């Protein structure tokens, strides 16, 4: 069975600085997708960025980028120029290539200090 | 563009009662998902539909849980004879039909509290 591990329960960063959130996963499949979702307090979960396993190029979305290391089964999220609005729970998620369900990690709570 | 809508936002009930939640997906999204999220944890998959067909159910979904999507539009999740352990946030998500790589769009969730 696939698993997703987020080993950092909490992280903090100063405004305008860069922070990296870690995620590792375990799978025997070669076809899959990886996602980072953001869940602000008492608000809905929104997609931050996604990565297809067959793509070697790391995905980027404005200030958000990933470091996808397929052999190491690592999928970290880098947030550049952190903003106060980035404060939230961040969840890493895995989706197999032949099923629709998402498997989530336990999340990392990111605090951003002015 | 209307997002995924869930009703109610909060539900407080006594142990042993039945509860039903509703989810309205984004229009034209043919896939609909239910997840459960307990405090300090990531969401756990419960079940999903493609149109009106329920294609996968988690082992977490005991026989007290039932989900329907009768016309391929909105979905309901019913919990019968609620237990303390059912207290959680129930999240609904939907995704478009273009492929498995499409991201899931989440609603605000229904928070269930069992007294």
CSV table of C-alpha atoms in Angstrom, one decimal:
chain,number,residue,atom,x,y,z
A,1,UNK,CA,0.0,0.0,0.0
A,2,UNK,CA,1.1,3.5,-0.7
A,3,UNK,CA,2.0,5.8,2.1
A,4,UNK,CA,2.9,9.5,2.4
A,5,UNK,CA,5.1,10.8,5.2
A,6,UNK,CA,5.5,14.4,6.3
A,7,UNK,CA,8.1,14.5,9.0
A,8,UNK,CA,7.8,18.1,10.0
A,9,UNK,CA,4.7,18.8,12.1
A,10,UNK,CA,5.5,22.5,12.3
A,11,UNK,CA,7.7,24.9,10.4
A,12,UNK,CA,8.2,28.6,10.7
A,13,UNK,CA,9.6,31.3,8.4
A,14,UNK,CA,10.1,35.0,8.4
A,15,UNK,CA,8.2,37.1,5.9
A,16,UNK,CA,10.1,37.4,2.5
A,17,UNK,CA,12.3,34.4,3.4
A,18,UNK,CA,12.3,30.9,1.8
A,19,UNK,CA,11.1,27.7,3.4
A,20,UNK,CA,11.1,24.1,2.3
A,21,UNK,CA,8.5,21.5,3.4
A,22,UNK,CA,9.5,17.8,3.2
A,23,UNK,CA,7.5,14.9,1.9
A,24,UNK,CA,8.4,11.3,1.2
A,25,UNK,CA,6.2,8.6,-0.1
A,26,UNK,CA,6.4,4.9,-0.6
A,27,UNK,CA,5.1,3.1,-3.7
A,28,UNK,CA,5.9,0.3,-6.1
A,29,UNK,CA,4.1,2.0,-9.0
A,30,UNK,CA,5.8,3.9,-11.8
A,31,UNK,CA,2.7,5.9,-12.9
A,32,UNK,CA,1.4,8.4,-10.3
A,33,UNK,CA,0.8,12.0,-9.4
A,34,UNK,CA,1.9,14.1,-6.5
A,35,UNK,CA,0.2,17.2,-5.1
A,36,UNK,CA,0.7,19.8,-2.4
A,37,UNK,CA,-2.5,21.2,-0.9
A,38,UNK,CA,-2.9,24.2,1.4
A,39,UNK,CA,-5.5,24.4,4.1
A,40,UNK,CA,-5.8,27.7,5.9
A,41,UNK,CA,-7.5,27.7,9.3
A,42,UNK,CA,-11.2,27.0,9.0
A,43,UNK,CA,-11.0,27.4,5.3
A,44,UNK,CA,-11.2,25.0,2.4
A,45,UNK,CA,-8.2,23.0,1.0
A,46,UNK,CA,-6.8,24.4,-2.2
A,47,UNK,CA,-4.3,23.0,-4.6
A,48,UNK,CA,-0.9,24.6,-4.6
A,49,UNK,CA,1.0,22.6,-7.1
A,50,UNK,CA,1.1,19.2,-8.8
A,51,UNK,CA,3.7,16.9,-10.4
A,52,UNK,CA,3.3,14.0,-12.8
A,53,UNK,CA,5.8,11.3,-12.0
A,54,UNK,CA,6.7,10.8,-15.7
A,55,UNK,CA,7.9,14.4,-15.9
A,56,UNK,CA,11.5,14.9,-14.9
A,57,UNK,CA,11.1,18.7,-14.8
A,58,UNK,CA,10.1,20.1,-11.4
A,59,UNK,CA,6.8,21.9,-11.3
A,60,UNK,CA,6.6,25.6,-10.5
A,61,UNK,CA,3.7,27.9,-9.8
A,62,UNK,CA,4.8,31.5,-9.1
A,63,UNK,CA,6.5,31.5,-5.7
A,64,UNK,CA,5.9,27.7,-5.2
A,65,UNK,CA,8.2,25.1,-6.6
A,66,UNK,CA,8.9,21.4,-5.9
A,67,UNK,CA,12.0,19.3,-5.8
A,68,UNK,CA,10.9,15.9,-7.1
A,69,UNK,CA,13.4,13.2,-6.6
A,70,UNK,CA,11.8,10.1,-8.0
A,71,UNK,CA,14.5,7.6,-7.1
A,72,UNK,CA,14.5,8.8,-3.6
A,73,UNK,CA,10.7,9.1,-3.5
A,74,UNK,CA,10.9,12.6,-2.2
A,75,UNK,CA,8.7,15.5,-3.1
A,76,UNK,CA,9.5,18.7,-1.2
A,77,UNK,CA,7.8,22.1,-1.6
A,78,UNK,CA,9.8,25.3,-1.6
A,79,UNK,CA,8.0,28.6,-0.9
A,80,UNK,CA,10.0,31.7,-1.9
A,81,UNK,CA,9.4,35.2,-0.7
A,82,UNK,CA,7.0,33.9,2.0
A,83,UNK,CA,4.0,36.0,2.8
A,84,UNK,CA,1.7,36.2,5.8
A,85,UNK,CA,-1.0,34.6,3.8
A,86,UNK,CA,1.0,31.5,3.3
A,87,UNK,CA,0.4,30.5,6.9
A,88,UNK,CA,-1.6,27.3,6.8
A,89,UNK,CA,-1.5,23.5,7.0
A,90,UNK,CA,0.2,22.0,4.0
A,91,UNK,CA,-0.6,18.5,2.9
A,92,UNK,CA,1.4,16.3,0.5
A,93,UNK,CA,-0.8,13.9,-1.4
A,94,UNK,CA,-0.2,10.9,-3.7
A,95,UNK,CA,-2.5,9.6,-6.4
A,96,UNK,CA,-2.0,6.4,-8.2
A,97,UNK,CA,-2.1,6.3,-12.0
A,98,UNK,CA,-5.0,3.8,-11.9
A,99,UNK,CA,-7.2,5.1,-9.1
A,100,UNK,CA,-8.8,8.4,-8.2
A,101,UNK,CA,-8.3,8.5,-4.5
A,102,UNK,CA,-5.8,10.8,-2.8
A,103,UNK,CA,-3.5,9.5,0.0
A,104,UNK,CA,-2.5,12.4,2.2
A,105,UNK,CA,0.3,12.9,4.7
A,106,UNK,CA,-0.3,14.2,8.2
A,107,UNK,CA,0.5,17.7,7.2
A,108,UNK,CA,2.9,20.5,8.2
A,109,UNK,CA,1.8,23.6,9.9
A,110,UNK,CA,3.6,26.6,8.5
A,111,UNK,CA,3.8,29.8,10.5
A,112,UNK,CA,4.9,33.0,8.9
A,113,UNK,CA,6.3,35.8,11.1
A,114,UNK,CA,6.5,39.4,10.1
B,1,UNK,CA,-17.5,30.0,-10.9
B,2,UNK,CA,-19.2,28.2,-8.0
B,3,UNK,CA,-17.0,25.9,-6.0
B,4,UNK,CA,-17.9,22.7,-4.2
B,5,UNK,CA,-20.7,23.3,-1.8
B,6,UNK,CA,-21.3,21.3,1.4
B,7,UNK,CA,-24.3,21.5,3.7
B,8,UNK,CA,-24.5,21.8,6.6
B,9,UNK,CA,-21.2,23.4,7.8
B,10,UNK,CA,-21.7,22.1,11.3
B,11,UNK,CA,-23.7,19.3,12.7
B,12,UNK,CA,-24.1,18.5,16.4
B,13,UNK,CA,-26.0,15.4,17.3
B,14,UNK,CA,-26.4,12.8,20.1
B,15,UNK,CA,-24.8,9.4,19.9
B,16,UNK,CA,-27.0,6.9,18.1
B,17,UNK,CA,-28.7,9.4,15.9
B,18,UNK,CA,-28.6,9.3,12.1
B,19,UNK,CA,-27.1,12.2,10.1
B,20,UNK,CA,-27.0,13.1,6.4
B,21,UNK,CA,-24.6,15.5,4.7
B,22,UNK,CA,-25.0,16.9,1.2
B,23,UNK,CA,-22.3,17.9,-1.4
B,24,UNK,CA,-22.9,19.8,-4.6
B,25,UNK,CA,-19.9,19.5,-6.9
B,26,UNK,CA,-18.6,22.0,-9.4
B,27,UNK,CA,-20.9,21.8,-12.4
B,28,UNK,CA,-19.6,19.5,-15.2
B,29,UNK,CA,-17.3,17.7,-12.7
B,30,UNK,CA,-18.3,14.1,-13.1
B,31,UNK,CA,-16.1,12.7,-10.3
B,32,UNK,CA,-17.1,13.3,-6.7
B,33,UNK,CA,-15.1,12.2,-3.6
B,34,UNK,CA,-15.7,12.0,0.2
B,35,UNK,CA,-12.9,12.2,2.7
B,36,UNK,CA,-12.9,12.3,6.5
B,37,UNK,CA,-10.4,14.4,8.4
B,38,UNK,CA,-9.8,14.1,12.2
B,39,UNK,CA,-7.9,16.6,14.2
B,40,UNK,CA,-4.2,16.8,13.5
B,41,UNK,CA,-4.5,14.3,10.6
B,42,UNK,CA,-4.7,14.5,6.8
B,43,UNK,CA,-7.9,13.6,5.0
B,44,UNK,CA,-8.6,9.9,4.6
B,45,UNK,CA,-10.4,8.6,1.6
B,46,UNK,CA,-13.9,7.2,2.1
B,47,UNK,CA,-15.5,6.7,-1.4
B,48,UNK,CA,-15.8,8.2,-4.8
B,49,UNK,CA,-18.3,8.4,-7.7
B,50,UNK,CA,-17.9,8.7,-11.4
B,51,UNK,CA,-21.3,10.1,-12.5
B,52,UNK,CA,-23.8,8.1,-10.5
B,53,UNK,CA,-21.6,5.0,-10.1
B,54,UNK,CA,-19.8,4.4,-6.9
B,55,UNK,CA,-16.5,3.1,-8.0
B,56,UNK,CA,-14.5,2.6,-4.9
B,57,UNK,CA,-15.2,2.4,-1.1
B,58,UNK,CA,-12.6,2.5,1.6
B,59,UNK,CA,-12.6,-0.1,4.4
B,60,UNK,CA,-13.1,2.9,6.7
B,61,UNK,CA,-16.6,3.0,5.3
B,62,UNK,CA,-18.4,0.7,7.7
B,63,UNK,CA,-21.9,-0.6,7.1
B,64,UNK,CA,-23.2,2.4,9.1
B,65,UNK,CA,-22.0,4.7,6.3
B,66,UNK,CA,-23.7,5.0,2.9
B,67,UNK,CA,-23.2,7.4,0.1
B,68,UNK,CA,-25.3,8.1,-2.9
B,69,UNK,CA,-25.2,10.1,-6.0
B,70,UNK,CA,-28.5,9.3,-7.7
B,71,UNK,CA,-28.5,11.5,-10.7
B,72,UNK,CA,-24.7,12.1,-11.1
B,73,UNK,CA,-25.0,15.6,-9.7
B,74,UNK,CA,-25.1,16.1,-5.9
B,75,UNK,CA,-24.2,13.4,-3.4
B,76,UNK,CA,-25.3,12.5,0.1
B,77,UNK,CA,-23.3,10.8,2.9
B,78,UNK,CA,-25.4,9.2,5.6
B,79,UNK,CA,-24.1,7.9,8.9
B,80,UNK,CA,-26.5,5.7,10.9
B,81,UNK,CA,-26.3,5.1,14.6
B,82,UNK,CA,-23.5,7.6,15.1
B,83,UNK,CA,-20.7,6.9,17.5
B,84,UNK,CA,-18.2,9.1,19.3
B,85,UNK,CA,-15.5,8.1,16.8
B,86,UNK,CA,-17.5,9.6,14.0
B,87,UNK,CA,-16.7,13.1,15.1
B,88,UNK,CA,-14.6,14.6,12.3
B,89,UNK,CA,-14.6,16.9,9.4
B,90,UNK,CA,-16.2,15.4,6.3
B,91,UNK,CA,-14.8,16.8,3.1
B,92,UNK,CA,-16.2,16.6,-0.3
B,93,UNK,CA,-14.3,17.1,-3.5
B,94,UNK,CA,-14.9,17.0,-7.2
B,95,UNK,CA,-12.8,16.8,-10.4
B,96,UNK,CA,-13.4,17.2,-14.1
B,97,UNK,CA,-13.5,14.2,-16.5
B,98,UNK,CA,-10.4,14.9,-18.4
B,99,UNK,CA,-8.1,12.4,-16.7
B,100,UNK,CA,-6.8,11.0,-13.5
B,101,UNK,CA,-4.2,13.7,-13.2
B,102,UNK,CA,-6.8,16.4,-12.7
B,103,UNK,CA,-6.7,18.0,-9.3
B,104,UNK,CA,-9.6,17.6,-6.9
B,105,UNK,CA,-11.4,20.7,-5.7
B,106,UNK,CA,-12.5,20.6,-2.1
B,107,UNK,CA,-15.5,22.1,-0.3
B,108,UNK,CA,-15.4,23.8,3.1
B,109,UNK,CA,-16.4,20.5,4.8
B,110,UNK,CA,-19.1,19.5,7.3
B,111,UNK,CA,-17.9,19.3,10.9
B,112,UNK,CA,-19.7,16.6,12.8
B,113,UNK,CA,-19.7,16.6,16.6
B,114,UNK,CA,-21.2,13.7,18.5
B,115,UNK,CA,-22.3,14.4,22.1
